[in-house]
PDB file of C-alpha atoms and ligand atoms in Angstrom:
ATOM      1  CA  UNK A 212     -51.527   1.303   2.066  1.00  0.00           C
ATOM      2  CA  UNK A 213     -49.572   1.180   4.822  1.00  0.00           C
ATOM      3  CA  UNK A 214     -47.187   4.030   5.867  1.00  0.00           C
ATOM      4  CA  UNK A 215     -43.480   4.231   4.802  1.00  0.00           C
ATOM      5  CA  UNK A 216     -41.288   2.680   7.599  1.00  0.00           C
ATOM      6  CA  UNK A 217     -39.120   5.818   6.920  1.00  0.00           C
ATOM      7  CA  UNK A 218     -40.817   9.051   6.322  1.00  0.00           C
ATOM      8  CA  UNK A 219     -38.668  11.526   4.047  1.00  0.00           C
ATOM      9  CA  UNK A 220     -39.165  15.099   4.046  1.00  0.00           C
ATOM     10  CA  UNK A 221     -36.827  18.331   2.728  1.00  0.00           C
ATOM     11  CA  UNK A 222     -37.332  21.581   3.587  1.00  0.00           C
ATOM     12  CA  UNK A 223     -34.942  24.729   3.980  1.00  0.00           C
ATOM     13  CA  UNK A 224     -31.898  22.855   3.421  1.00  0.00           C
ATOM     14  CA  UNK A 225     -32.444  20.060   5.570  1.00  0.00           C
ATOM     15  CA  UNK A 226     -33.737  16.553   4.794  1.00  0.00           C
ATOM     16  CA  UNK A 227     -35.561  14.699   7.846  1.00  0.00           C
ATOM     17  CA  UNK A 228     -35.796  11.170   8.264  1.00  0.00           C
ATOM     18  CA  UNK A 229     -38.261   9.923  10.601  1.00  0.00           C
ATOM     19  CA  UNK A 230     -38.012   6.004  11.622  1.00  0.00           C
ATOM     20  CA  UNK A 231     -41.731   5.118  11.635  1.00  0.00           C
ATOM     21  CA  UNK A 232     -42.706   1.985  13.232  1.00  0.00           C
ATOM     22  CA  UNK A 233     -44.085   3.978  16.595  1.00  0.00           C
ATOM     23  CA  UNK A 234     -45.840   0.688  17.742  1.00  0.00           C
ATOM     24  CA  UNK A 235     -42.783  -0.991  18.169  1.00  0.00           C
ATOM     25  CA  UNK A 236     -40.531   2.039  19.050  1.00  0.00           C
ATOM     26  CA  UNK A 237     -39.074   1.961  15.525  1.00  0.00           C
ATOM     27  CA  UNK A 238     -37.549  -1.548  15.931  1.00  0.00           C
ATOM     28  CA  UNK A 239     -35.494  -2.200  12.638  1.00  0.00           C
ATOM     29  CA  UNK A 240     -36.956  -4.482  10.208  1.00  0.00           C
ATOM     30  CA  UNK A 241     -36.188  -4.655   6.268  1.00  0.00           C
ATOM     31  CA  UNK A 242     -38.435  -1.961   5.597  1.00  0.00           C
ATOM     32  CA  UNK A 243     -37.029   0.332   7.795  1.00  0.00           C
ATOM     33  CA  UNK A 244     -33.440  -0.523   7.008  1.00  0.00           C
ATOM     34  CA  UNK A 245     -34.197  -0.167   3.376  1.00  0.00           C
ATOM     35  CA  UNK A 246     -35.962   3.126   4.304  1.00  0.00           C
ATOM     36  CA  UNK A 247     -32.811   4.390   6.069  1.00  0.00           C
ATOM     37  CA  UNK A 248     -30.382   3.210   3.148  1.00  0.00           C
ATOM     38  CA  UNK A 249     -32.901   5.130   0.451  1.00  0.00           C
ATOM     39  CA  UNK A 250     -33.131   8.157   2.265  1.00  0.00           C
ATOM     40  CA  UNK A 251     -29.587   8.747   2.933  1.00  0.00           C
ATOM     41  CA  UNK A 252     -28.744   7.926  -0.543  1.00  0.00           C
ATOM     42  CA  UNK A 253     -31.773  10.262  -1.785  1.00  0.00           C
ATOM     43  CA  UNK A 254     -30.128  13.262   0.665  1.00  0.00           C
ATOM     44  CA  UNK A 255     -26.884  12.849  -0.458  1.00  0.00           C
ATOM     45  CA  UNK A 256     -27.761  13.305  -4.067  1.00  0.00           C
ATOM     46  CA  UNK A 257     -29.683  16.302  -3.483  1.00  0.00           C
ATOM     47  CA  UNK A 258     -27.601  19.496  -3.886  1.00  0.00           C
ATOM     48  CA  UNK A 259     -30.621  21.499  -2.335  1.00  0.00           C
ATOM     49  CA  UNK A 260     -30.039  19.127   0.877  1.00  0.00           C
ATOM     50  CA  UNK A 261     -27.276  20.557   2.953  1.00  0.00           C
ATOM     51  CA  UNK A 262     -27.821  18.951   6.488  1.00  0.00           C
ATOM     52  CA  UNK A 263     -29.753  15.913   7.398  1.00  0.00           C
ATOM     53  CA  UNK A 264     -32.142  15.535  10.692  1.00  0.00           C
ATOM     54  CA  UNK A 265     -32.749  11.662  12.067  1.00  0.00           C
ATOM     55  CA  UNK A 266     -35.446  11.200  14.425  1.00  0.00           C
ATOM     56  CA  UNK A 267     -37.943   8.765  15.289  1.00  0.00           C
ATOM     57  CA  UNK A 268     -41.932   8.632  15.379  1.00  0.00           C
ATOM     58  CA  UNK A 269     -43.977   8.056  18.694  1.00  0.00           C
ATOM     59  CA  UNK A 270     -42.276   7.798  22.057  1.00  0.00           C
ATOM     60  CA  UNK A 271     -39.181   5.798  20.815  1.00  0.00           C
ATOM     61  CA  UNK A 272     -36.055   6.757  18.785  1.00  0.00           C
ATOM     62  CA  UNK A 273     -35.164   3.127  17.838  1.00  0.00           C
ATOM     63  CA  UNK A 274     -35.362  -0.114  19.660  1.00  0.00           C
ATOM     64  CA  UNK A 275     -33.098  -2.008  17.873  1.00  0.00           C
ATOM     65  CA  UNK A 276     -33.204  -5.077  15.619  1.00  0.00           C
ATOM     66  CA  UNK A 277     -36.835  -6.431  15.388  1.00  0.00           C
ATOM     67  CA  UNK A 278     -36.773  -9.188  17.563  1.00  0.00           C
ATOM     68  CA  UNK A 279     -40.112 -10.492  16.265  1.00  0.00           C
ATOM     69  CA  UNK A 280     -38.892 -10.212  12.766  1.00  0.00           C
ATOM     70  CA  UNK A 281     -36.199 -12.921  12.941  1.00  0.00           C
ATOM     71  CA  UNK A 282     -33.300 -11.620  14.834  1.00  0.00           C
ATOM     72  CA  UNK A 283     -32.569 -13.891  17.682  1.00  0.00           C
ATOM     73  CA  UNK A 284     -35.367 -16.043  17.064  1.00  0.00           C
ATOM     74  CA  UNK A 285     -34.536 -19.841  17.145  1.00  0.00           C
ATOM     75  CA  UNK A 286     -37.607 -20.718  15.073  1.00  0.00           C
ATOM     76  CA  UNK A 287     -36.509 -18.483  12.464  1.00  0.00           C
ATOM     77  CA  UNK A 288     -33.828 -21.130  11.879  1.00  0.00           C
ATOM     78  CA  UNK A 289     -30.084 -20.749  11.392  1.00  0.00           C
ATOM     79  CA  UNK A 290     -29.142 -17.443   9.444  1.00  0.00           C
ATOM     80  CA  UNK A 291     -25.710 -15.614   8.919  1.00  0.00           C
ATOM     81  CA  UNK A 292     -26.054 -13.044  11.320  1.00  0.00           C
ATOM     82  CA  UNK A 293     -22.376 -11.772  10.354  1.00  0.00           C
ATOM     83  CA  UNK A 294     -23.791 -11.510   6.506  1.00  0.00           C
ATOM     84  CA  UNK A 295     -27.252  -9.508   8.111  1.00  0.00           C
ATOM     85  CA  UNK A 296     -25.116  -7.166   9.594  1.00  0.00           C
ATOM     86  CA  UNK A 297     -22.847  -6.915   6.725  1.00  0.00           C
ATOM     87  CA  UNK A 298     -25.445  -6.442   3.919  1.00  0.00           C
ATOM     88  CA  UNK A 299     -28.414  -4.766   6.145  1.00  0.00           C
ATOM     89  CA  UNK A 300     -26.560  -2.649   8.631  1.00  0.00           C
ATOM     90  CA  UNK A 301     -22.964  -1.710   8.007  1.00  0.00           C
ATOM     91  CA  UNK A 302     -23.845   0.359   4.777  1.00  0.00           C
ATOM     92  CA  UNK A 303     -26.294   2.594   7.033  1.00  0.00           C
ATOM     93  CA  UNK A 304     -23.629   3.288   9.790  1.00  0.00           C
ATOM     94  CA  UNK A 305     -20.736   3.482   7.117  1.00  0.00           C
ATOM     95  CA  UNK A 306     -22.920   5.897   5.003  1.00  0.00           C
ATOM     96  CA  UNK A 307     -23.747   8.153   7.907  1.00  0.00           C
ATOM     97  CA  UNK A 308     -19.953   8.420   8.830  1.00  0.00           C
ATOM     98  CA  UNK A 309     -19.244   9.082   5.378  1.00  0.00           C
ATOM     99  CA  UNK A 310     -22.095  11.366   4.646  1.00  0.00           C
ATOM    100  CA  UNK A 311     -20.720  14.402   3.035  1.00  0.00           C
ATOM    101  CA  UNK A 312     -23.205  16.848   4.993  1.00  0.00           C
ATOM    102  CA  UNK A 313     -23.801  17.158   8.869  1.00  0.00           C
ATOM    103  CA  UNK A 314     -26.104  14.783  10.574  1.00  0.00           C
ATOM    104  CA  UNK A 315     -28.338  15.883  13.537  1.00  0.00           C
ATOM    105  CA  UNK A 316     -29.764  12.927  15.476  1.00  0.00           C
ATOM    106  CA  UNK A 317     -32.832  14.105  17.833  1.00  0.00           C
ATOM    107  CA  UNK A 318     -33.120  11.133  20.107  1.00  0.00           C
ATOM    108  CA  UNK A 319     -37.088  11.506  21.038  1.00  0.00           C
ATOM    109  CA  UNK A 320     -36.863   8.575  23.159  1.00  0.00           C
ATOM    110  CA  UNK A 321     -35.390   5.241  23.892  1.00  0.00           C
ATOM    111  CA  UNK A 322     -32.263   4.282  21.715  1.00  0.00           C
ATOM    112  CA  UNK A 323     -31.557   0.864  22.236  1.00  0.00           C
ATOM    113  CA  UNK A 324     -29.283  -1.878  20.725  1.00  0.00           C
ATOM    114  CA  UNK A 325     -28.524  -0.931  17.197  1.00  0.00           C
ATOM    115  CA  UNK A 326     -30.910   2.025  17.568  1.00  0.00           C
ATOM    116  CA  UNK A 327     -28.138   3.499  20.098  1.00  0.00           C
ATOM    117  CA  UNK A 328     -25.429   2.799  17.429  1.00  0.00           C
ATOM    118  CA  UNK A 329     -27.525   4.739  15.184  1.00  0.00           C
ATOM    119  CA  UNK A 330     -27.739   7.827  17.258  1.00  0.00           C
ATOM    120  CA  UNK A 331     -24.175   7.565  18.357  1.00  0.00           C
ATOM    121  CA  UNK A 332     -23.226   7.431  14.242  1.00  0.00           C
ATOM    122  CA  UNK A 333     -24.632  10.945  14.232  1.00  0.00           C
ATOM    123  CA  UNK A 334     -22.648  13.870  14.104  1.00  0.00           C
ATOM    124  CA  UNK A 335     -24.447  16.031  16.536  1.00  0.00           C
ATOM    125  CA  UNK A 336     -26.661  14.025  19.039  1.00  0.00           C
ATOM    126  CA  UNK A 337     -29.416  16.017  20.756  1.00  0.00           C
ATOM    127  CA  UNK A 338     -31.979  14.329  23.156  1.00  0.00           C
ATOM    128  CA  UNK A 339     -35.291  15.250  24.649  1.00  0.00           C
ATOM    129  CA  UNK A 340     -35.635  14.884  28.622  1.00  0.00           C
ATOM    130  CA  UNK A 341     -37.308  11.711  28.334  1.00  0.00           C
ATOM    131  CA  UNK A 342     -34.564   9.995  26.028  1.00  0.00           C
ATOM    132  CA  UNK A 343     -32.891   6.878  27.191  1.00  0.00           C
ATOM    133  CA  UNK A 344     -30.088   4.869  25.777  1.00  0.00           C
ATOM    134  CA  UNK A 345     -29.424   1.274  26.322  1.00  0.00           C
ATOM    135  CA  UNK A 346     -26.794  -1.189  25.139  1.00  0.00           C
ATOM    136  CA  UNK A 347     -29.534  -3.871  25.099  1.00  0.00           C
ATOM    137  CA  UNK A 348     -27.301  -6.497  23.368  1.00  0.00           C
ATOM    138  CA  UNK A 349     -26.274  -8.572  26.725  1.00  0.00           C
ATOM    139  CA  UNK A 350     -29.909  -8.706  27.969  1.00  0.00           C
ATOM    140  CA  UNK A 351     -30.645 -11.134  24.831  1.00  0.00           C
ATOM    141  CA  UNK A 352     -27.056 -12.952  25.149  1.00  0.00           C
ATOM    142  CA  UNK A 353     -25.606 -10.624  22.374  1.00  0.00           C
ATOM    143  CA  UNK A 354     -22.530  -8.634  21.754  1.00  0.00           C
ATOM    144  CA  UNK A 355     -22.724  -4.983  20.574  1.00  0.00           C
ATOM    145  CA  UNK A 356     -22.785  -4.553  17.034  1.00  0.00           C
ATOM    146  CA  UNK A 357     -23.321  -1.787  14.453  1.00  0.00           C
ATOM    147  CA  UNK A 358     -20.196   0.119  15.766  1.00  0.00           C
ATOM    148  CA  UNK A 359     -21.066   0.523  19.430  1.00  0.00           C
ATOM    149  CA  UNK A 360     -17.814  -1.000  20.392  1.00  0.00           C
ATOM    150  CA  UNK A 361     -16.049   1.799  18.241  1.00  0.00           C
ATOM    151  CA  UNK A 362     -18.319   4.450  19.116  1.00  0.00           C
ATOM    152  CA  UNK A 363     -18.459   4.273  23.030  1.00  0.00           C
ATOM    153  CA  UNK A 364     -14.779   3.971  24.150  1.00  0.00           C
ATOM    154  CA  UNK A 365     -14.139   6.973  21.983  1.00  0.00           C
ATOM    155  CA  UNK A 366     -17.021   8.855  23.272  1.00  0.00           C
ATOM    156  CA  UNK A 367     -17.265   8.121  26.968  1.00  0.00           C
ATOM    157  CA  UNK A 368     -14.016   6.368  27.694  1.00  0.00           C
ATOM    158  CA  UNK A 369     -13.060   2.753  28.664  1.00  0.00           C
ATOM    159  CA  UNK A 370     -14.623   2.626  32.128  1.00  0.00           C
ATOM    160  CA  UNK A 371     -18.011   3.723  31.140  1.00  0.00           C
ATOM    161  CA  UNK A 372     -17.858   2.043  27.931  1.00  0.00           C
ATOM    162  CA  UNK A 373     -17.361  -1.191  29.803  1.00  0.00           C
ATOM    163  CA  UNK A 374     -19.742  -0.934  32.042  1.00  0.00           C
ATOM    164  CA  UNK A 375     -22.598   0.424  29.504  1.00  0.00           C
ATOM    165  CA  UNK A 376     -22.150  -2.729  27.089  1.00  0.00           C
ATOM    166  CA  UNK A 377     -21.716  -5.215  30.131  1.00  0.00           C
ATOM    167  CA  UNK A 378     -24.329  -4.124  32.676  1.00  0.00           C
ATOM    168  CA  UNK A 379     -26.862  -3.186  30.035  1.00  0.00           C
ATOM    169  CA  UNK A 380     -28.503  -0.359  32.451  1.00  0.00           C
ATOM    170  CA  UNK A 381     -30.457   1.987  30.561  1.00  0.00           C
ATOM    171  CA  UNK A 382     -29.189   5.411  31.189  1.00  0.00           C
ATOM    172  CA  UNK A 383     -31.520   8.573  30.852  1.00  0.00           C
ATOM    173  CA  UNK A 384     -30.838  11.895  29.246  1.00  0.00           C
ATOM    174  CA  UNK A 385     -28.919  13.601  31.947  1.00  0.00           C
ATOM    175  CA  UNK A 386     -26.442  10.609  32.319  1.00  0.00           C
ATOM    176  CA  UNK A 387     -26.011  10.852  28.784  1.00  0.00           C
ATOM    177  CA  UNK A 388     -25.238  14.431  28.760  1.00  0.00           C
ATOM    178  CA  UNK A 389     -22.604  13.975  31.575  1.00  0.00           C
ATOM    179  CA  UNK A 390     -21.009  11.122  29.483  1.00  0.00           C
ATOM    180  CA  UNK A 391     -20.517  12.985  26.634  1.00  0.00           C
ATOM    181  CA  UNK A 392     -22.953  10.860  24.578  1.00  0.00           C
ATOM    182  CA  UNK A 393     -25.137  13.870  23.567  1.00  0.00           C
ATOM    183  CA  UNK A 394     -24.573  17.367  22.758  1.00  0.00           C
ATOM    184  CA  UNK A 395     -27.702  19.202  24.528  1.00  0.00           C
ATOM    185  CA  UNK A 396     -30.502  18.005  26.305  1.00  0.00           C
ATOM    186  CA  UNK A 397     -33.857  19.953  25.663  1.00  0.00           C
ATOM    187  CA  UNK A 398     -37.379  19.678  26.833  1.00  0.00           C
ATOM    188  CA  UNK A 399     -39.285  16.904  25.288  1.00  0.00           C
ATOM    189  CA  UNK A 400     -41.567  19.368  23.106  1.00  0.00           C
ATOM    190  CA  UNK A 401     -38.937  21.581  22.644  1.00  0.00           C
ATOM    191  CA  UNK A 402     -36.321  18.698  21.050  1.00  0.00           C
ATOM    192  CA  UNK A 403     -37.710  18.851  17.151  1.00  0.00           C
ATOM    193  CA  UNK A 404     -37.801  22.605  17.037  1.00  0.00           C
ATOM    194  CA  UNK A 405     -34.481  22.846  18.361  1.00  0.00           C
ATOM    195  CA  UNK A 406     -32.983  20.187  16.319  1.00  0.00           C
ATOM    196  CA  UNK A 407     -34.606  21.542  13.343  1.00  0.00           C
ATOM    197  CA  UNK A 408     -33.034  24.627  14.232  1.00  0.00           C
ATOM    198  CA  UNK A 409     -29.479  23.538  14.369  1.00  0.00           C
ATOM    199  CA  UNK A 410     -29.732  21.543  11.112  1.00  0.00           C
ATOM    200  CA  UNK A 411     -31.127  24.422   9.397  1.00  0.00           C
ATOM    201  CA  UNK A 412     -28.373  26.535  10.716  1.00  0.00           C
ATOM    202  CA  UNK A 413     -25.898  23.955   9.501  1.00  0.00           C
ATOM    203  CA  UNK A 414     -27.358  23.957   6.194  1.00  0.00           C
ATOM    204  CA  UNK A 415     -26.460  27.692   6.123  1.00  0.00           C
ATOM    205  CA  UNK A 416     -23.102  26.814   6.850  1.00  0.00           C
ATOM    206  CA  UNK A 417     -19.610  25.831   4.430  1.00  0.00           C
ATOM    207  CA  UNK A 418     -21.036  22.297   3.536  1.00  0.00           C
ATOM    208  CA  UNK A 419     -17.658  21.207   1.925  1.00  0.00           C
ATOM    209  CA  UNK A 420     -15.776  22.346   4.859  1.00  0.00           C
ATOM    210  CA  UNK A 421     -18.189  19.861   6.961  1.00  0.00           C
ATOM    211  CA  UNK A 422     -17.280  17.081   4.868  1.00  0.00           C
ATOM    212  CA  UNK A 423     -13.717  17.504   5.014  1.00  0.00           C
ATOM    213  CA  UNK A 424     -14.078  17.943   8.609  1.00  0.00           C
ATOM    214  CA  UNK A 425     -15.670  14.721   9.104  1.00  0.00           C
ATOM    215  CA  UNK A 426     -13.027  13.193   6.794  1.00  0.00           C
ATOM    216  CA  UNK A 427     -10.456  14.247   9.191  1.00  0.00           C
ATOM    217  CA  UNK A 428     -12.082  13.410  12.346  1.00  0.00           C
ATOM    218  CA  UNK A 429     -12.821   9.827  11.066  1.00  0.00           C
ATOM    219  CA  UNK A 430      -9.102   8.863  10.551  1.00  0.00           C
ATOM    220  CA  UNK A 431      -7.838  10.867  13.489  1.00  0.00           C
ATOM    221  CA  UNK A 432      -8.237   8.072  15.902  1.00  0.00           C
ATOM    222  CA  UNK A 433      -5.800   5.745  13.873  1.00  0.00           C
ATOM    223  CA  UNK A 434      -3.351   8.431  13.406  1.00  0.00           C
ATOM    224  CA  UNK A 435      -0.354   9.901  15.247  1.00  0.00           C
ATOM    225  CA  UNK A 436      -0.121  13.488  15.829  1.00  0.00           C
ATOM    226  CA  UNK A 437       2.483  13.945  12.657  1.00  0.00           C
ATOM    227  CA  UNK A 438       0.137  12.003  10.443  1.00  0.00           C
ATOM    228  CA  UNK A 439      -2.866  13.832  11.321  1.00  0.00           C
ATOM    229  CA  UNK A 440      -1.001  17.088  10.912  1.00  0.00           C
ATOM    230  CA  UNK A 441      -0.455  16.012   7.680  1.00  0.00           C
ATOM    231  CA  UNK A 442      -3.892  15.020   7.050  1.00  0.00           C
ATOM    232  CA  UNK A 443      -5.416  18.394   8.295  1.00  0.00           C
ATOM    233  CA  UNK A 444      -2.850  20.259   5.918  1.00  0.00           C
ATOM    234  CA  UNK A 445      -4.209  18.120   2.746  1.00  0.00           C
ATOM    235  CA  UNK A 446      -7.986  18.937   3.912  1.00  0.00           C
ATOM    236  CA  UNK A 447      -7.082  22.620   4.495  1.00  0.00           C
ATOM    237  CA  UNK A 448      -5.518  22.804   1.148  1.00  0.00           C
ATOM    238  CA  UNK A 449      -9.000  21.705  -0.179  1.00  0.00           C
ATOM    239  CA  UNK A 450     -11.366  23.944   1.855  1.00  0.00           C
ATOM    240  CA  UNK A 451      -9.195  26.899   0.738  1.00  0.00           C
ATOM    241  CA  UNK A 452      -9.920  26.255  -2.838  1.00  0.00           C
ATOM    242  CA  UNK A 453     -13.847  26.347  -2.192  1.00  0.00           C
ATOM    243  CA  UNK A 454     -16.009  29.213  -2.979  1.00  0.00           C
ATOM    244  CA  UNK A 455     -17.429  29.412   0.458  1.00  0.00           C
ATOM    245  CA  UNK A 456     -13.419  29.865   1.723  1.00  0.00           C
ATOM    246  CA  UNK A 457     -13.575  32.920  -0.587  1.00  0.00           C
ATOM    247  CA  UNK A 458     -17.017  34.183   0.548  1.00  0.00           C
ATOM    248  CA  UNK A 459     -16.043  33.709   4.480  1.00  0.00           C
ATOM    249  CA  UNK A 460     -12.601  35.802   4.052  1.00  0.00           C
ATOM    250  CA  UNK A 461     -14.540  38.537   1.964  1.00  0.00           C
ATOM    251  CA  UNK A 462     -17.913  38.545   3.886  1.00  0.00           C
ATOM    252  CA  UNK A 463     -15.310  39.282   7.137  1.00  0.00           C
ATOM    253  CA  UNK A 464     -13.195  42.031   5.089  1.00  0.00           C
ATOM    254  CA  UNK A 465     -16.533  43.532   4.452  1.00  0.00           C
ATOM    255  CA  UNK A 466     -18.034  43.324   8.019  1.00  0.00           C
ATOM    256  CA  UNK A 467     -20.965  41.465   6.553  1.00  0.00           C
ATOM    257  CA  UNK A 468     -22.494  37.839   7.425  1.00  0.00           C
ATOM    258  CA  UNK A 469     -21.355  35.366   5.038  1.00  0.00           C
ATOM    259  CA  UNK A 470     -23.658  33.954   2.426  1.00  0.00           C
ATOM    260  CA  UNK A 471     -22.372  30.168   2.033  1.00  0.00           C
ATOM    261  CA  UNK A 472     -23.276  28.359  -0.805  1.00  0.00           C
ATOM    262  CA  UNK A 473     -21.928  24.728   0.122  1.00  0.00           C
ATOM    263  CA  UNK A 474     -19.305  24.866  -2.775  1.00  0.00           C
TER     264      UNK A 474
HETATM  265  O1  T3D B 208     -28.914  -9.536  12.285  1.00  0.00           O
HETATM  266  C1  T3D B 208     -29.593  -9.274  13.202  1.00  0.00           C
HETATM  267  O2  T3D B 208     -30.778  -8.521  13.018  1.00  0.00           O
HETATM  268  C2  T3D B 208     -28.835  -8.622  14.460  1.00  0.00           C
HETATM  269  C3  T3D B 208     -28.633  -7.668  15.171  1.00  0.00           C
HETATM  270  C4  T3D B 208     -28.831  -7.105  16.049  1.00  0.00           C
HETATM  271  C5  T3D B 208     -28.749  -5.655  16.397  1.00  0.00           C
HETATM  272  C6  T3D B 208     -29.753  -5.387  17.812  1.00  0.00           C
HETATM  273  O3  T3D B 208     -30.041  -4.008  17.795  1.00  0.00           O
HETATM  274  S1  T3D B 208     -29.633  -6.512  18.937  1.00  0.00           S
HETATM  275  C7  T3D B 208     -30.710  -5.308  20.197  1.00  0.00           C
HETATM  276  C8  T3D B 208     -32.252  -5.657  19.899  1.00  0.00           C
HETATM  277  N1  T3D B 208     -33.246  -4.790  20.708  1.00  0.00           N
HETATM  278  C9  T3D B 208     -33.616  -4.871  22.104  1.00  0.00           C
HETATM  279  O4  T3D B 208     -32.905  -6.133  22.610  1.00  0.00           O
HETATM  280  C10 T3D B 208     -34.156  -4.127  22.817  1.00  0.00           C
HETATM  281  C11 T3D B 208     -35.586  -4.729  22.884  1.00  0.00           C
HETATM  282  N2  T3D B 208     -36.865  -4.079  23.645  1.00  0.00           N
HETATM  283  C12 T3D B 208     -36.449  -3.469  25.000  1.00  0.00           C
HETATM  284  O5  T3D B 208     -35.667  -4.096  25.751  1.00  0.00           O
HETATM  285  C13 T3D B 208     -37.451  -2.765  25.664  1.00  0.00           C
HETATM  286  O6  T3D B 208     -38.659  -2.619  24.420  1.00  0.00           O
HETATM  287  C14 T3D B 208     -37.115  -0.944  25.453  1.00  0.00           C
HETATM  288  C15 T3D B 208     -35.980  -0.878  26.794  1.00  0.00           C
HETATM  289  C16 T3D B 208     -36.437  -0.900  24.381  1.00  0.00           C
HETATM  290  C17 T3D B 208     -38.594  -0.309  25.599  1.00  0.00           C
HETATM  291  O7  T3D B 208     -39.056  -0.436  26.843  1.00  0.00           O
HETATM  292  P1  T3D B 208     -40.508  -0.230  27.033  1.00  0.00           P
HETATM  293  O8  T3D B 208     -40.992  -0.826  28.244  1.00  0.00           O
HETATM  294  O9  T3D B 208     -40.362   1.408  27.142  1.00  0.00           O
HETATM  295  O10 T3D B 208     -41.353  -0.828  25.951  1.00  0.00           O
HETATM  296  P2  T3D B 208     -41.860  -1.926  25.658  1.00  0.00           P
HETATM  297  O11 T3D B 208     -43.426  -2.454  26.060  1.00  0.00           O
HETATM  298  O12 T3D B 208     -40.903  -2.834  25.671  1.00  0.00           O
HETATM  299  O13 T3D B 208     -42.034  -2.027  23.939  1.00  0.00           O
HETATM  300  C18 T3D B 208     -43.247  -1.349  23.154  1.00  0.00           C
HETATM  301  C19 T3D B 208     -43.694  -2.338  22.007  1.00  0.00           C
HETATM  302  O14 T3D B 208     -42.500  -1.968  21.313  1.00  0.00           O
HETATM  303  C20 T3D B 208     -43.921  -3.560  22.658  1.00  0.00           C
HETATM  304  O15 T3D B 208     -44.727  -4.362  21.793  1.00  0.00           O
HETATM  305  P3  T3D B 208     -46.332  -4.483  22.604  1.00  0.00           P
HETATM  306  O16 T3D B 208     -46.189  -5.251  23.508  1.00  0.00           O
HETATM  307  O17 T3D B 208     -46.777  -3.346  22.719  1.00  0.00           O
HETATM  308  O18 T3D B 208     -46.838  -5.235  21.270  1.00  0.00           O
HETATM  309  C21 T3D B 208     -42.805  -4.330  22.018  1.00  0.00           C
HETATM  310  O19 T3D B 208     -42.863  -5.821  22.183  1.00  0.00           O
HETATM  311  C22 T3D B 208     -42.127  -3.628  20.911  1.00  0.00           C
HETATM  312  N3  T3D B 208     -40.604  -3.884  20.793  1.00  0.00           N
HETATM  313  C23 T3D B 208     -39.859  -3.033  21.468  1.00  0.00           C
HETATM  314  N4  T3D B 208     -38.600  -3.355  21.195  1.00  0.00           N
HETATM  315  C24 T3D B 208     -38.927  -4.314  20.181  1.00  0.00           C
HETATM  316  C25 T3D B 208     -40.045  -4.367  19.608  1.00  0.00           C
HETATM  317  N5  T3D B 208     -40.530  -5.593  19.001  1.00  0.00           N
HETATM  318  C26 T3D B 208     -39.582  -6.082  18.291  1.00  0.00           C
HETATM  319  N6  T3D B 208     -37.966  -6.002  18.463  1.00  0.00           N
HETATM  320  C27 T3D B 208     -37.711  -4.842  19.375  1.00  0.00           C
HETATM  321  N7  T3D B 208     -36.498  -4.603  19.058  1.00  0.00           N
END
């Protein structure tokens, strides 16, 4: 039997999704897209999972849509690309951004096309020194998809976003760090241990507050200050009703470390 296109492992409160088609740099075919959707749903439903780690097997993170499996192949015949994006890709990007637990991306190699969008959809993006990022779309006559035109201007500003998508130059981890695409860069052999340590640390934090933070950040760019203050007030009311808030205050007053339960 062939290996699954996405490996799922859960340990210490962290579910790890490993994109697993290393021979094609984890290009996205149906199996891999289905594996991502199912892995996200499984990790969301499991109360013992309080953080998610996304990475790639082999020397690539994800090379975007599998060009040999139909994407952009004239011989595959006409197809409704918009429908394909809506049905196969968008649910993954939206599930990641709406995921009620933090997602750490460990970008271990090239992240190209929709693979770069996947990396950008993570909450905390960590990279290995040999990681690279490529808005590959114009190289094959396409436009960015899977959220890249939404993420990039917000993350790196308009000047860099335009250059990245129009020039389609591959940038390395040092530039990605300087541009603000990634949080930290590690030596390649340290990336996974560091990413796991980050995810495990986040799995011990107040999970409900993380969910509420993600909700607040997701609407902030469409809001004026007054509206966003109101969003924060509503979210803070919800956070204040959690067991973890009570535990945080109690631990502070008793001068001991907090034991958050994610409730
Ligand atoms: O409905 C829809 O599906 C539309 C959705 C579109 C969303 C998109 O993501 S469009 C963008 C698709 N991705 C690309 O255009 C990137 C294509 N790949 C590359 O440009 C290069 O492979 C990389 C820059 C990513 C890496 O280059 P390099 O030199 O490190 O590796 P390589 O030798 O090119 O690739 C290694 C193998 O992976 C190679 O196979 P081989 O020759 O060893 O048998 C290569 O063909 C394969 N591979 C890499 N990317 C893809 C791929 N196979 C299929 N699809 C790929 N995207």
